[in-house]
Short mmCIF file of C-alpha atoms in Angstrom, two decimals:
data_model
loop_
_atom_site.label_atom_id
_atom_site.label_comp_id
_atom_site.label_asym_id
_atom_site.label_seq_id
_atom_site.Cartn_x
_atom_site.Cartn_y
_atom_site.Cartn_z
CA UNK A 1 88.00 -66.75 39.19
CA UNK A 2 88.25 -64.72 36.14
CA UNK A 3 85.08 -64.97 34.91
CA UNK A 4 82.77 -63.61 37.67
CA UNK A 5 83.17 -59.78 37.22
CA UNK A 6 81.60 -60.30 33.48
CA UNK A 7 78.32 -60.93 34.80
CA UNK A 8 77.27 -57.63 36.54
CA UNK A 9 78.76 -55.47 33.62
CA UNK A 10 76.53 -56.89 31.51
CA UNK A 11 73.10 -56.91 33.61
CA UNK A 12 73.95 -52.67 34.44
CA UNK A 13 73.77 -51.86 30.83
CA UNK A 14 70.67 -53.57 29.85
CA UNK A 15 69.04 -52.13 32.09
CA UNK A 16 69.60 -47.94 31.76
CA UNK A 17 69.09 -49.11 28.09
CA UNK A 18 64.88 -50.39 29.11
CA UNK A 19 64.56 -47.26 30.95
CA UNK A 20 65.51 -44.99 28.09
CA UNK A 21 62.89 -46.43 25.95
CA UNK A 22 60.00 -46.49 27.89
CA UNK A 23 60.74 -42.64 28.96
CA UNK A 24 60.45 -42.13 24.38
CA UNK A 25 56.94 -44.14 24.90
CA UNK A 26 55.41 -41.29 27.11
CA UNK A 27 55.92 -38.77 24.69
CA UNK A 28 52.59 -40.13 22.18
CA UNK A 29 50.58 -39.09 24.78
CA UNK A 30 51.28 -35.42 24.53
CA UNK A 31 51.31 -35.05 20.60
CA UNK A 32 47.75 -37.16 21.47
CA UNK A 33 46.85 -34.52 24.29
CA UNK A 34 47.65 -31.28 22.09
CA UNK A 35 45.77 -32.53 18.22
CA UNK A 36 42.48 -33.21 20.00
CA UNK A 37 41.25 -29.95 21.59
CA UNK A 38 42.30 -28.38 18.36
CA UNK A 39 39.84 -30.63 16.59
CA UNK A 40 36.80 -29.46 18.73
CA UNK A 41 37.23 -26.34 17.20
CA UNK A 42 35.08 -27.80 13.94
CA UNK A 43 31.79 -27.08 16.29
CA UNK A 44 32.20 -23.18 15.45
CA UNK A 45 31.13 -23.75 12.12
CA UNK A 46 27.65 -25.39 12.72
CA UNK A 47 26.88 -22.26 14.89
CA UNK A 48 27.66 -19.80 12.67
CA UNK A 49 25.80 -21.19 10.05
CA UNK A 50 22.72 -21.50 12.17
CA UNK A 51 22.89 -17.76 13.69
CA UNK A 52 23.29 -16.44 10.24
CA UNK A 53 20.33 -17.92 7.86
CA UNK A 54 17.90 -17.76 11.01
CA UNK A 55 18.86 -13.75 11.42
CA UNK A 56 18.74 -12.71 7.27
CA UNK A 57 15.16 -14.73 6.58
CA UNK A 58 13.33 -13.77 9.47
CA UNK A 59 14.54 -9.73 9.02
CA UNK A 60 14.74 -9.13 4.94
CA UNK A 61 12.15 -11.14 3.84
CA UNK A 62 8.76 -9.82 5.30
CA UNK A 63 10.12 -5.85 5.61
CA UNK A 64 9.56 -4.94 1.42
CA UNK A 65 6.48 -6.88 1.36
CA UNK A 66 4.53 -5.22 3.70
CA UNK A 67 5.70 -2.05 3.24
CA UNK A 68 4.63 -2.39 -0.83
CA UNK A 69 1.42 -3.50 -0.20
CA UNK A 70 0.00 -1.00 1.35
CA UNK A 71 1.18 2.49 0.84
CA UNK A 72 4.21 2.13 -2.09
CA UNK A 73 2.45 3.68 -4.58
CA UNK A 74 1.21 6.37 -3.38
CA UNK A 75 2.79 9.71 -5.97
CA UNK A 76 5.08 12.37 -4.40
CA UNK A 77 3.17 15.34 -3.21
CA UNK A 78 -0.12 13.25 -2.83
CA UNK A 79 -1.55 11.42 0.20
CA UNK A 80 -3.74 8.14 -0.29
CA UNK A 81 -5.42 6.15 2.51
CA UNK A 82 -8.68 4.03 2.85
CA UNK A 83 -11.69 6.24 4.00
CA UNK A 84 -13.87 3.88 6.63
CA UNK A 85 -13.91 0.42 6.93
CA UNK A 86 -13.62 -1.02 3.11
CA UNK A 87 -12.79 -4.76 3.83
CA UNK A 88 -9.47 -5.10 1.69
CA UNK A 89 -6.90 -2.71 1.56
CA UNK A 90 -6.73 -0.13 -1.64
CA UNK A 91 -3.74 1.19 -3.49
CA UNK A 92 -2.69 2.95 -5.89
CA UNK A 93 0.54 3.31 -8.78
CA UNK A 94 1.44 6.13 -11.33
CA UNK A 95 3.05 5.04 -14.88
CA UNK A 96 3.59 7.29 -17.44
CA UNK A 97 0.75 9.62 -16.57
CA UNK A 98 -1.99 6.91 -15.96
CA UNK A 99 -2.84 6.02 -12.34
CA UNK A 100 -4.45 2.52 -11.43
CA UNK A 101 -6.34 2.59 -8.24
CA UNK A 102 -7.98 -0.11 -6.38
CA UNK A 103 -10.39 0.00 -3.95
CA UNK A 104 -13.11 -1.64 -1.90
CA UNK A 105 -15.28 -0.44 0.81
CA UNK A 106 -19.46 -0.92 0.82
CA UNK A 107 -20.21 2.70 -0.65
CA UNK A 108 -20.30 6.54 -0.85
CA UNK A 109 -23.21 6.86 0.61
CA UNK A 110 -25.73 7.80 3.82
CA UNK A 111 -24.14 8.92 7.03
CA UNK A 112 -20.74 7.28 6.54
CA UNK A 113 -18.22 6.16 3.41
CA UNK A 114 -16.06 3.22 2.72
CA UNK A 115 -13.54 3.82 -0.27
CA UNK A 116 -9.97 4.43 -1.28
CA UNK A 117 -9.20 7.88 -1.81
CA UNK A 118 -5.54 10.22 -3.31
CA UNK A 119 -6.06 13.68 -2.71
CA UNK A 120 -4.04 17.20 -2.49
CA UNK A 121 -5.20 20.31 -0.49
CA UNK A 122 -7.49 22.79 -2.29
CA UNK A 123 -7.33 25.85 0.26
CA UNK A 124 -9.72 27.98 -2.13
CA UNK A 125 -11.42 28.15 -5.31
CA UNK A 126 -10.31 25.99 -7.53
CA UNK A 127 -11.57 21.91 -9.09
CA UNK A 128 -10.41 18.65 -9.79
CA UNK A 129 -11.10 17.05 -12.57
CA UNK A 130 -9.82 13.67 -14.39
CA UNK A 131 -10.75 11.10 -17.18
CA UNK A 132 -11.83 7.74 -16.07
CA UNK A 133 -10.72 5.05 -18.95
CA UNK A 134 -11.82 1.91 -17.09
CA UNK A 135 -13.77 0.28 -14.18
CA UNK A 136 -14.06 -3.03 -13.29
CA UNK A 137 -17.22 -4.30 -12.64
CA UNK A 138 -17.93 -5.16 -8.68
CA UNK A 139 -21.04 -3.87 -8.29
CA UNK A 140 -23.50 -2.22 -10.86
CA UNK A 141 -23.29 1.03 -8.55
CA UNK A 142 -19.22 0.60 -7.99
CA UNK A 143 -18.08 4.41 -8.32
CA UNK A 144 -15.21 6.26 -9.16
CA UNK A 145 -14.51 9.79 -10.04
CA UNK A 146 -13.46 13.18 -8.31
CA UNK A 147 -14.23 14.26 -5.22
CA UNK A 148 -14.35 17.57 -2.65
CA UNK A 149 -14.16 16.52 0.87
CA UNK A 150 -13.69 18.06 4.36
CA UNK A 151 -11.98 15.48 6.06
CA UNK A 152 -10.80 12.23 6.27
CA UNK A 153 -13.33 11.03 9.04
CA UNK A 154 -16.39 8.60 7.00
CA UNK A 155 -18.83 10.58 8.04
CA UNK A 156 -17.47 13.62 6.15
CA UNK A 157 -19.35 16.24 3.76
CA UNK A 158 -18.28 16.34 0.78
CA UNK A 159 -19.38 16.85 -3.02
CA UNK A 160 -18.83 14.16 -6.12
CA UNK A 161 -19.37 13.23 -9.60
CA UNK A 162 -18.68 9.91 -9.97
CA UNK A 163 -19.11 7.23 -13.03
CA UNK A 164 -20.55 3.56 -12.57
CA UNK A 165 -20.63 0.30 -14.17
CA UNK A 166 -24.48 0.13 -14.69
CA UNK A 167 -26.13 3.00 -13.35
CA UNK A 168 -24.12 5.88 -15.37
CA UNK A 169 -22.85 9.22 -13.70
CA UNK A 170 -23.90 10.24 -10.07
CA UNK A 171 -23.76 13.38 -8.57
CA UNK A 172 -23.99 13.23 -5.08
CA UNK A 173 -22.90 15.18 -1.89
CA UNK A 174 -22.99 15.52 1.75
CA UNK A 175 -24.16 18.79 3.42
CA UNK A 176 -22.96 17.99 7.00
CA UNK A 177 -20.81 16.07 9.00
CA UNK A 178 -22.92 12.90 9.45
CA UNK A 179 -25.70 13.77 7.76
CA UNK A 180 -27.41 11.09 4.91
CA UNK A 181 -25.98 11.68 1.34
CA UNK A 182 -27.63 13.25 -1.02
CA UNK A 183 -28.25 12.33 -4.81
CA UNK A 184 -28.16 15.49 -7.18
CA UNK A 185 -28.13 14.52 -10.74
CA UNK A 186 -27.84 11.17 -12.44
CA UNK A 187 -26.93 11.79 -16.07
CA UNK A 188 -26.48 8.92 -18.36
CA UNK A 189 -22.67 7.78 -18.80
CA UNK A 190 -19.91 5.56 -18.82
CA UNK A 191 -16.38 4.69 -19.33
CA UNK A 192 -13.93 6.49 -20.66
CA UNK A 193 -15.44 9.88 -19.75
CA UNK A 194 -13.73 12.79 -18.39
CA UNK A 195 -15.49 14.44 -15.25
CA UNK A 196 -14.50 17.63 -12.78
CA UNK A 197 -15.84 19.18 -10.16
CA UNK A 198 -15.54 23.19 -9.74
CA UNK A 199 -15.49 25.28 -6.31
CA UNK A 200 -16.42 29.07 -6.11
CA UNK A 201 -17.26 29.99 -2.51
CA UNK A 202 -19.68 27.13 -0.95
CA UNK A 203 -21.17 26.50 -4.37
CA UNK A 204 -19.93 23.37 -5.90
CA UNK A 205 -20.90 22.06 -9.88
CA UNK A 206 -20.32 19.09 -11.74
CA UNK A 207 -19.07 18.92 -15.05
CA UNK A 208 -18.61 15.91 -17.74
CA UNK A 209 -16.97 16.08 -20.86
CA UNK A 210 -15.97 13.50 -24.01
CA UNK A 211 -12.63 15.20 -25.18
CA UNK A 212 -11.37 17.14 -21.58
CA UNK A 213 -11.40 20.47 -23.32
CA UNK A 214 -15.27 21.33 -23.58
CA UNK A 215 -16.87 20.69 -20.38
CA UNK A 216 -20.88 20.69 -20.49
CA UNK A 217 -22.44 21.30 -16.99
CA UNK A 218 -24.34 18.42 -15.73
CA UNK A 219 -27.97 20.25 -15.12
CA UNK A 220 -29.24 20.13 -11.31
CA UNK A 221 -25.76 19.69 -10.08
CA UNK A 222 -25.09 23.20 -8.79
CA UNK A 223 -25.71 23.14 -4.87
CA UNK A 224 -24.36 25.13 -2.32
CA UNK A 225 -22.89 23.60 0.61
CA UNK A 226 -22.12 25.80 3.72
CA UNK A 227 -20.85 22.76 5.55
CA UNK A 228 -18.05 22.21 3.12
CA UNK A 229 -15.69 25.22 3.53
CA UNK A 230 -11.86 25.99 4.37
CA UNK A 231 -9.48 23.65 2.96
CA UNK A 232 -10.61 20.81 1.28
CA UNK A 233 -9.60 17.39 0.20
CA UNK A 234 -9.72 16.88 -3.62
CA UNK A 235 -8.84 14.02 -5.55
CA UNK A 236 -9.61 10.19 -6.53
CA UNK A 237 -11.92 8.38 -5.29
CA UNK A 238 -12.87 4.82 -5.62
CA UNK A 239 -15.54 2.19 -4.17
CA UNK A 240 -16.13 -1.24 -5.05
CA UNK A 241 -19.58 -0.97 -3.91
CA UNK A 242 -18.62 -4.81 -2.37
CA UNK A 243 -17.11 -4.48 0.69
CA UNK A 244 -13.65 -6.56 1.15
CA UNK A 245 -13.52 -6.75 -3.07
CA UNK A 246 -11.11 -4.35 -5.02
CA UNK A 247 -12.48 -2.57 -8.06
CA UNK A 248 -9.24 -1.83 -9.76
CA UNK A 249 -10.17 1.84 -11.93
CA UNK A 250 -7.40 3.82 -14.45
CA UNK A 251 -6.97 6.98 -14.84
CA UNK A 252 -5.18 9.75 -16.64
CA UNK A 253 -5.09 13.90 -17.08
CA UNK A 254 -5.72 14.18 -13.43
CA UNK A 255 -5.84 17.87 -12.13
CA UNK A 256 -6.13 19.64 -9.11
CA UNK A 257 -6.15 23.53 -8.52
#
């Protein structure tokens, strides 16, 4: 008779103890719950890397390199631009008082012009004048020299002396908007060889020279041009003779005024 009340004593605390441990066993699951959402948060480095290199090559890269191809070199207080439709783009740099200018287009010549040209305003009498030290060769009648010109449209007049690779020194003009050009004097000539063109009124001369202080005046080049008048263009000008091929020409003591 004493031994019966043992029994349930020791079945009730067995079994609280069971219960205790299986409520410590639920726990895992949270510490599980919480670590994985904070592992997802890895993903925001693949997209960051993929917005960034995308955005920098696409923007930085092609910007300078268009922009220095075509108009970079162009000289403070000067304008340069292709006249007409010259096949390849020209350009132009200034180093140290030497200028290197390339250009194509098919010619100066009958109703309309292809060429590269770098000018300043002339609004009265006044000249331009240069020395051409080189000319690569892209045609035997490739020119490039100084130039008067009323406008920028192809078919402007204009008045030039101009130096070739095989056909020495042109002079050459055009009286009227659209008219053919005309051929004025062809003295013999090549490179290096200083040449300038003078304005007084509406009659324009052409003047060559081996030393850029005594200028001898080309004979027949005197004309008068009452189609060229008011402010004029006066610079550089370059053809390849060869349209969509650059004739790359140098030169230095370039003056206009």
């Amino acid at each position: 008779a004493h031994a019966a009340p043992a029994v349930p004593t020791a079945t009730g605390t067995i079994s609280p103890t069971a219960t205790a441990t299986a409520t410590a066993t639920t726990a895992a699951p949270t510490a599980t719950g919480t670590v994985t959402p904070a592992a997802t948060s890895t993903a925001v480095g693949p997209t960051a890397t993929g917005t960034i290199s995308s955005t920098s090559t696409m923007t930085v890269t092609p910007t300078p390199t268009g922009t220095q191809t075509g108009t970079g070199g162009c000289p403070a207080g000067w304008t340069c631009a292709d006249i007409g439709t010259t096949g390849a783009a020209g350009s132009e740099s200034l180093s140290s008082g030497t200028w290197t200018v390339r250009g194509s287009g098919g010619d100066i010549w009958t109703t309309g012009d292809q060429f590269h040209f770098d000018w300043q305003t002339l609004g009265g009498n006044g000249s331009a004048s240069t020395r051409v030290i080189s000319q690569t060769n892209t045609n035997a009648w490739a020119k490039a020299g100084v130039m008067l010109r009323g406008s920028t449209a192809p078919s402007s007049p204009f008045y030039a002396i101009l130096v070739t690779p095989g056909n020495g020194i042109t002079v050459q003009y055009r009286a009227t908007s659209g008219a053919a050009a005309v051929k004025a004097a062809q003295p013999a000539g090549a490179v290096p060889v200083y040449l300038k063109v003078t304005r007084a009124g509406t009659a324009f001369t052409a003047y060559t020279s081996s030393n850029g202080v005594s200028w001898t005046l080309v004979p027949g080049s005197t004309i008068t041009l009452s189609g060229l008048t008011g402010t004029l263009l006066a610079g550089l000008a370059v053809t390849s003779h060869n349209a969509g091929t650059i004739c790359t020409v140098t030169f230095d003591t370039v003056a206009v005024g």
